[in-house]
Amino acid sequence: MNVVRRVLPVVGLLVLIPIVAIAAAALSARLSDGPSVVLAGGPLVAGELFTGSEPDWAFARDVGTIELQLLDPPQSRRIWIAEHEGRAYVASGYMGSMIGRLWKHWPAQAERDGRAVIRVDDRRYERTLQRIKTGPIVEGVVAEFRRKYGFAATPADVEAGSVWLFALAPRADVNGGMR
Amino acid sequence: MKRFYFISAALLVAVFFIVLLVPGVAESIEVRLLSWLSGAAT
């Protein structure tokens, strides 16, 4: 009994050290300009803000990942991007699983308020995330995710809600213009 | 025993601030976390 009483606090300390270290790393990432590879980051600050007419997103075919920040809450994460017919899309998998519900909050947050900023190659774009569940576009976008990343999703997964698909639409500003 | 808890608390606070403030430590932890996650995923 005495041995247990002596060992238990040491074991507790050994468990707490990595937990505290990961919590501190997460806080460090949260205070940074943009996300790291795994951990969510703070608002996207650096980089020229794109203005002008809607670009052809075909260049995103060669982009591995982008940084995506919602305005509410102002947190950013690294995410895959797919281009289809000149428009850009992002997706979130595991949405039908317990892991997805615990791990991924941004898709639900984006559905509530889709205003976002993305950063691609050090340039920021103001966007609105619009969820897509059905339609002829889904098959093409899913196929592009499969080609680019080997993401084994189907249009049926999108319709069933186990994969959430968002279009990165231009954001309408207060004057009614698009940016 | 009281001393052990005091040292443990000081150690945890030190770990927290070292990770937060020393450049490269948070990134190193993230790399370990990533390799652990990818190992667990396969």
PDB file of C-alpha atoms in Angstrom, chain A residues 9-133:
ATOM      1  CA  PRO A   9       2.143  10.573  -7.705  1.00  0.00           C
ATOM      2  CA  VAL A  10       5.217   9.872  -9.841  1.00  0.00           C
ATOM      3  CA  VAL A  11       3.093   8.144 -12.474  1.00  0.00           C
ATOM      4  CA  GLY A  12       0.672  11.067 -12.337  1.00  0.00           C
ATOM      5  CA  LEU A  13       3.517  13.501 -12.893  1.00  0.00           C
ATOM      6  CA  LEU A  14       4.861  11.473 -15.827  1.00  0.00           C
ATOM      7  CA  VAL A  15       1.386  11.541 -17.399  1.00  0.00           C
ATOM      8  CA  LEU A  16       0.905  15.238 -16.730  1.00  0.00           C
ATOM      9  CA  ILE A  17       4.214  16.368 -18.284  1.00  0.00           C
ATOM     10  CA  PRO A  18       3.272  15.461 -21.916  1.00  0.00           C
ATOM     11  CA  ILE A  19      -0.285  16.731 -21.393  1.00  0.00           C
ATOM     12  CA  VAL A  20       1.016  20.111 -20.209  1.00  0.00           C
ATOM     13  CA  ALA A  21       3.589  20.187 -23.019  1.00  0.00           C
ATOM     14  CA  ILE A  22       0.926  19.519 -25.686  1.00  0.00           C
ATOM     15  CA  ALA A  23      -1.413  22.089 -24.111  1.00  0.00           C
ATOM     16  CA  ALA A  24       1.376  24.677 -24.195  1.00  0.00           C
ATOM     17  CA  ALA A  25       2.196  23.793 -27.822  1.00  0.00           C
ATOM     18  CA  ALA A  26      -1.506  24.185 -28.704  1.00  0.00           C
ATOM     19  CA  LEU A  27      -1.597  27.573 -26.981  1.00  0.00           C
ATOM     20  CA  SER A  28       1.596  28.595 -28.776  1.00  0.00           C
ATOM     21  CA  ALA A  29       0.018  27.645 -32.111  1.00  0.00           C
ATOM     22  CA  ARG A  30      -3.200  29.491 -31.212  1.00  0.00           C
ATOM     23  CA  LEU A  31      -1.194  32.674 -30.611  1.00  0.00           C
ATOM     24  CA  SER A  32       0.585  32.353 -33.976  1.00  0.00           C
ATOM     25  CA  ASP A  33      -0.245  33.854 -37.352  1.00  0.00           C
ATOM     26  CA  GLY A  34      -1.794  30.802 -38.959  1.00  0.00           C
ATOM     27  CA  PRO A  35      -1.884  27.118 -38.099  1.00  0.00           C
ATOM     28  CA  SER A  36       0.923  24.636 -37.792  1.00  0.00           C
ATOM     29  CA  VAL A  37       0.739  21.199 -39.357  1.00  0.00           C
ATOM     30  CA  VAL A  38      -1.468  19.608 -36.720  1.00  0.00           C
ATOM     31  CA  LEU A  39      -2.550  22.329 -34.328  1.00  0.00           C
ATOM     32  CA  ALA A  40      -5.040  25.107 -35.013  1.00  0.00           C
ATOM     33  CA  GLY A  41      -3.593  28.599 -35.212  1.00  0.00           C
ATOM     34  CA  GLY A  42      -4.683  32.168 -34.760  1.00  0.00           C
ATOM     35  CA  PRO A  43      -5.991  34.658 -37.305  1.00  0.00           C
ATOM     36  CA  LEU A  44      -4.219  34.974 -40.658  1.00  0.00           C
ATOM     37  CA  VAL A  45      -2.459  38.332 -40.579  1.00  0.00           C
ATOM     38  CA  ALA A  46       0.529  38.245 -42.911  1.00  0.00           C
ATOM     39  CA  GLY A  47       0.228  38.257 -46.661  1.00  0.00           C
ATOM     40  CA  GLU A  48      -1.232  40.590 -49.226  1.00  0.00           C
ATOM     41  CA  LEU A  49      -5.052  40.700 -49.248  1.00  0.00           C
ATOM     42  CA  PHE A  50      -6.319  39.831 -52.720  1.00  0.00           C
ATOM     43  CA  THR A  51      -8.612  42.381 -54.330  1.00  0.00           C
ATOM     44  CA  GLY A  52     -10.048  42.380 -57.783  1.00  0.00           C
ATOM     45  CA  SER A  53     -12.191  40.132 -59.904  1.00  0.00           C
ATOM     46  CA  GLU A  54     -12.684  36.488 -59.041  1.00  0.00           C
ATOM     47  CA  PRO A  55      -9.526  34.541 -59.911  1.00  0.00           C
ATOM     48  CA  ASP A  56      -9.430  31.291 -61.833  1.00  0.00           C
ATOM     49  CA  TRP A  57      -8.680  28.789 -59.103  1.00  0.00           C
ATOM     50  CA  ALA A  58      -7.001  26.407 -61.535  1.00  0.00           C
ATOM     51  CA  PHE A  59      -3.690  27.343 -59.903  1.00  0.00           C
ATOM     52  CA  ALA A  60      -4.908  25.555 -56.744  1.00  0.00           C
ATOM     53  CA  ARG A  61      -4.445  22.227 -58.541  1.00  0.00           C
ATOM     54  CA  ASP A  62      -0.749  22.464 -57.679  1.00  0.00           C
ATOM     55  CA  VAL A  63      -1.288  23.666 -54.104  1.00  0.00           C
ATOM     56  CA  GLY A  64      -0.908  20.988 -51.414  1.00  0.00           C
ATOM     57  CA  THR A  65      -2.694  22.652 -48.523  1.00  0.00           C
ATOM     58  CA  ILE A  66      -4.099  26.059 -47.692  1.00  0.00           C
ATOM     59  CA  GLU A  67      -4.641  27.908 -44.436  1.00  0.00           C
ATOM     60  CA  LEU A  68      -8.309  28.487 -43.649  1.00  0.00           C
ATOM     61  CA  GLN A  69      -9.509  30.891 -40.981  1.00  0.00           C
ATOM     62  CA  LEU A  70     -13.114  31.507 -40.001  1.00  0.00           C
ATOM     63  CA  LEU A  71     -14.042  34.973 -38.793  1.00  0.00           C
ATOM     64  CA  ASP A  72     -16.067  33.477 -35.958  1.00  0.00           C
ATOM     65  CA  PRO A  73     -14.216  31.992 -34.149  1.00  0.00           C
ATOM     66  CA  PRO A  74     -10.970  33.535 -35.477  1.00  0.00           C
ATOM     67  CA  GLN A  75      -8.993  30.300 -35.596  1.00  0.00           C
ATOM     68  CA  SER A  76      -7.142  28.817 -38.517  1.00  0.00           C
ATOM     69  CA  ARG A  77      -6.306  25.323 -39.664  1.00  0.00           C
ATOM     70  CA  ARG A  78      -4.423  23.705 -42.534  1.00  0.00           C
ATOM     71  CA  ILE A  79      -6.672  21.998 -45.034  1.00  0.00           C
ATOM     72  CA  TRP A  80      -6.808  20.352 -48.449  1.00  0.00           C
ATOM     73  CA  ILE A  81      -8.135  22.276 -51.431  1.00  0.00           C
ATOM     74  CA  ALA A  82      -9.620  21.035 -54.675  1.00  0.00           C
ATOM     75  CA  GLU A  83     -10.348  22.965 -57.837  1.00  0.00           C
ATOM     76  CA  HIS A  84     -13.165  22.100 -60.193  1.00  0.00           C
ATOM     77  CA  GLU A  85     -14.276  24.151 -63.198  1.00  0.00           C
ATOM     78  CA  GLY A  86     -12.358  27.197 -61.985  1.00  0.00           C
ATOM     79  CA  ARG A  87     -13.818  27.215 -58.475  1.00  0.00           C
ATOM     80  CA  ALA A  88     -12.209  26.135 -55.203  1.00  0.00           C
ATOM     81  CA  TYR A  89     -13.562  23.691 -52.630  1.00  0.00           C
ATOM     82  CA  VAL A  90     -12.596  22.323 -49.227  1.00  0.00           C
ATOM     83  CA  ALA A  91     -13.868  19.204 -47.507  1.00  0.00           C
ATOM     84  CA  SER A  92     -14.039  17.667 -44.079  1.00  0.00           C
ATOM     85  CA  GLY A  93     -14.139  13.918 -43.601  1.00  0.00           C
ATOM     86  CA  TYR A  94     -15.022  11.752 -40.584  1.00  0.00           C
ATOM     87  CA  MET A  95     -18.128  13.867 -40.002  1.00  0.00           C
ATOM     88  CA  GLY A  96     -20.308  10.824 -39.396  1.00  0.00           C
ATOM     89  CA  SER A  97     -18.001   9.363 -36.778  1.00  0.00           C
ATOM     90  CA  MET A  98     -17.524  10.051 -33.088  1.00  0.00           C
ATOM     91  CA  ILE A  99     -13.895  11.096 -33.780  1.00  0.00           C
ATOM     92  CA  GLY A 100     -15.076  13.673 -36.297  1.00  0.00           C
ATOM     93  CA  ARG A 101     -17.670  15.117 -33.956  1.00  0.00           C
ATOM     94  CA  LEU A 102     -15.124  15.430 -31.140  1.00  0.00           C
ATOM     95  CA  TRP A 103     -12.215  16.585 -33.280  1.00  0.00           C
ATOM     96  CA  LYS A 104     -13.736  18.788 -35.968  1.00  0.00           C
ATOM     97  CA  HIS A 105     -15.727  21.814 -34.943  1.00  0.00           C
ATOM     98  CA  TRP A 106     -14.934  24.113 -37.850  1.00  0.00           C
ATOM     99  CA  PRO A 107     -17.428  22.611 -40.353  1.00  0.00           C
ATOM    100  CA  ALA A 108     -20.373  23.301 -38.023  1.00  0.00           C
ATOM    101  CA  GLN A 109     -18.955  26.733 -37.244  1.00  0.00           C
ATOM    102  CA  ALA A 110     -18.590  27.413 -40.976  1.00  0.00           C
ATOM    103  CA  GLU A 111     -22.153  26.335 -41.596  1.00  0.00           C
ATOM    104  CA  ARG A 112     -23.336  28.848 -38.962  1.00  0.00           C
ATOM    105  CA  ASP A 113     -21.127  31.688 -40.247  1.00  0.00           C
ATOM    106  CA  GLY A 114     -19.290  30.969 -43.458  1.00  0.00           C
ATOM    107  CA  ARG A 115     -17.176  34.140 -43.576  1.00  0.00           C
ATOM    108  CA  ALA A 116     -13.574  33.098 -43.879  1.00  0.00           C
ATOM    109  CA  VAL A 117     -10.102  34.119 -44.945  1.00  0.00           C
ATOM    110  CA  ILE A 118      -7.816  31.696 -46.709  1.00  0.00           C
ATOM    111  CA  ARG A 119      -4.117  32.060 -47.354  1.00  0.00           C
ATOM    112  CA  VAL A 120      -2.603  30.466 -50.425  1.00  0.00           C
ATOM    113  CA  ASP A 121       1.056  31.036 -51.289  1.00  0.00           C
ATOM    114  CA  ASP A 122       1.298  34.029 -48.913  1.00  0.00           C
ATOM    115  CA  ARG A 123      -1.740  35.730 -50.401  1.00  0.00           C
ATOM    116  CA  ARG A 124      -4.993  36.090 -48.454  1.00  0.00           C
ATOM    117  CA  TYR A 125      -8.462  35.800 -49.984  1.00  0.00           C
ATOM    118  CA  GLU A 126     -11.728  36.731 -48.319  1.00  0.00           C
ATOM    119  CA  ARG A 127     -14.233  33.966 -48.913  1.00  0.00           C
ATOM    120  CA  THR A 128     -17.598  32.624 -47.868  1.00  0.00           C
ATOM    121  CA  LEU A 129     -17.867  28.907 -47.192  1.00  0.00           C
ATOM    122  CA  GLN A 130     -21.045  27.517 -48.725  1.00  0.00           C
ATOM    123  CA  ARG A 131     -21.903  23.930 -47.906  1.00  0.00           C
ATOM    124  CA  ILE A 132     -22.819  21.709 -50.835  1.00  0.00           C
ATOM    125  CA  LYS A 133     -24.727  18.496 -50.218  1.00  0.00           C
TER     126      LYS A 133
END
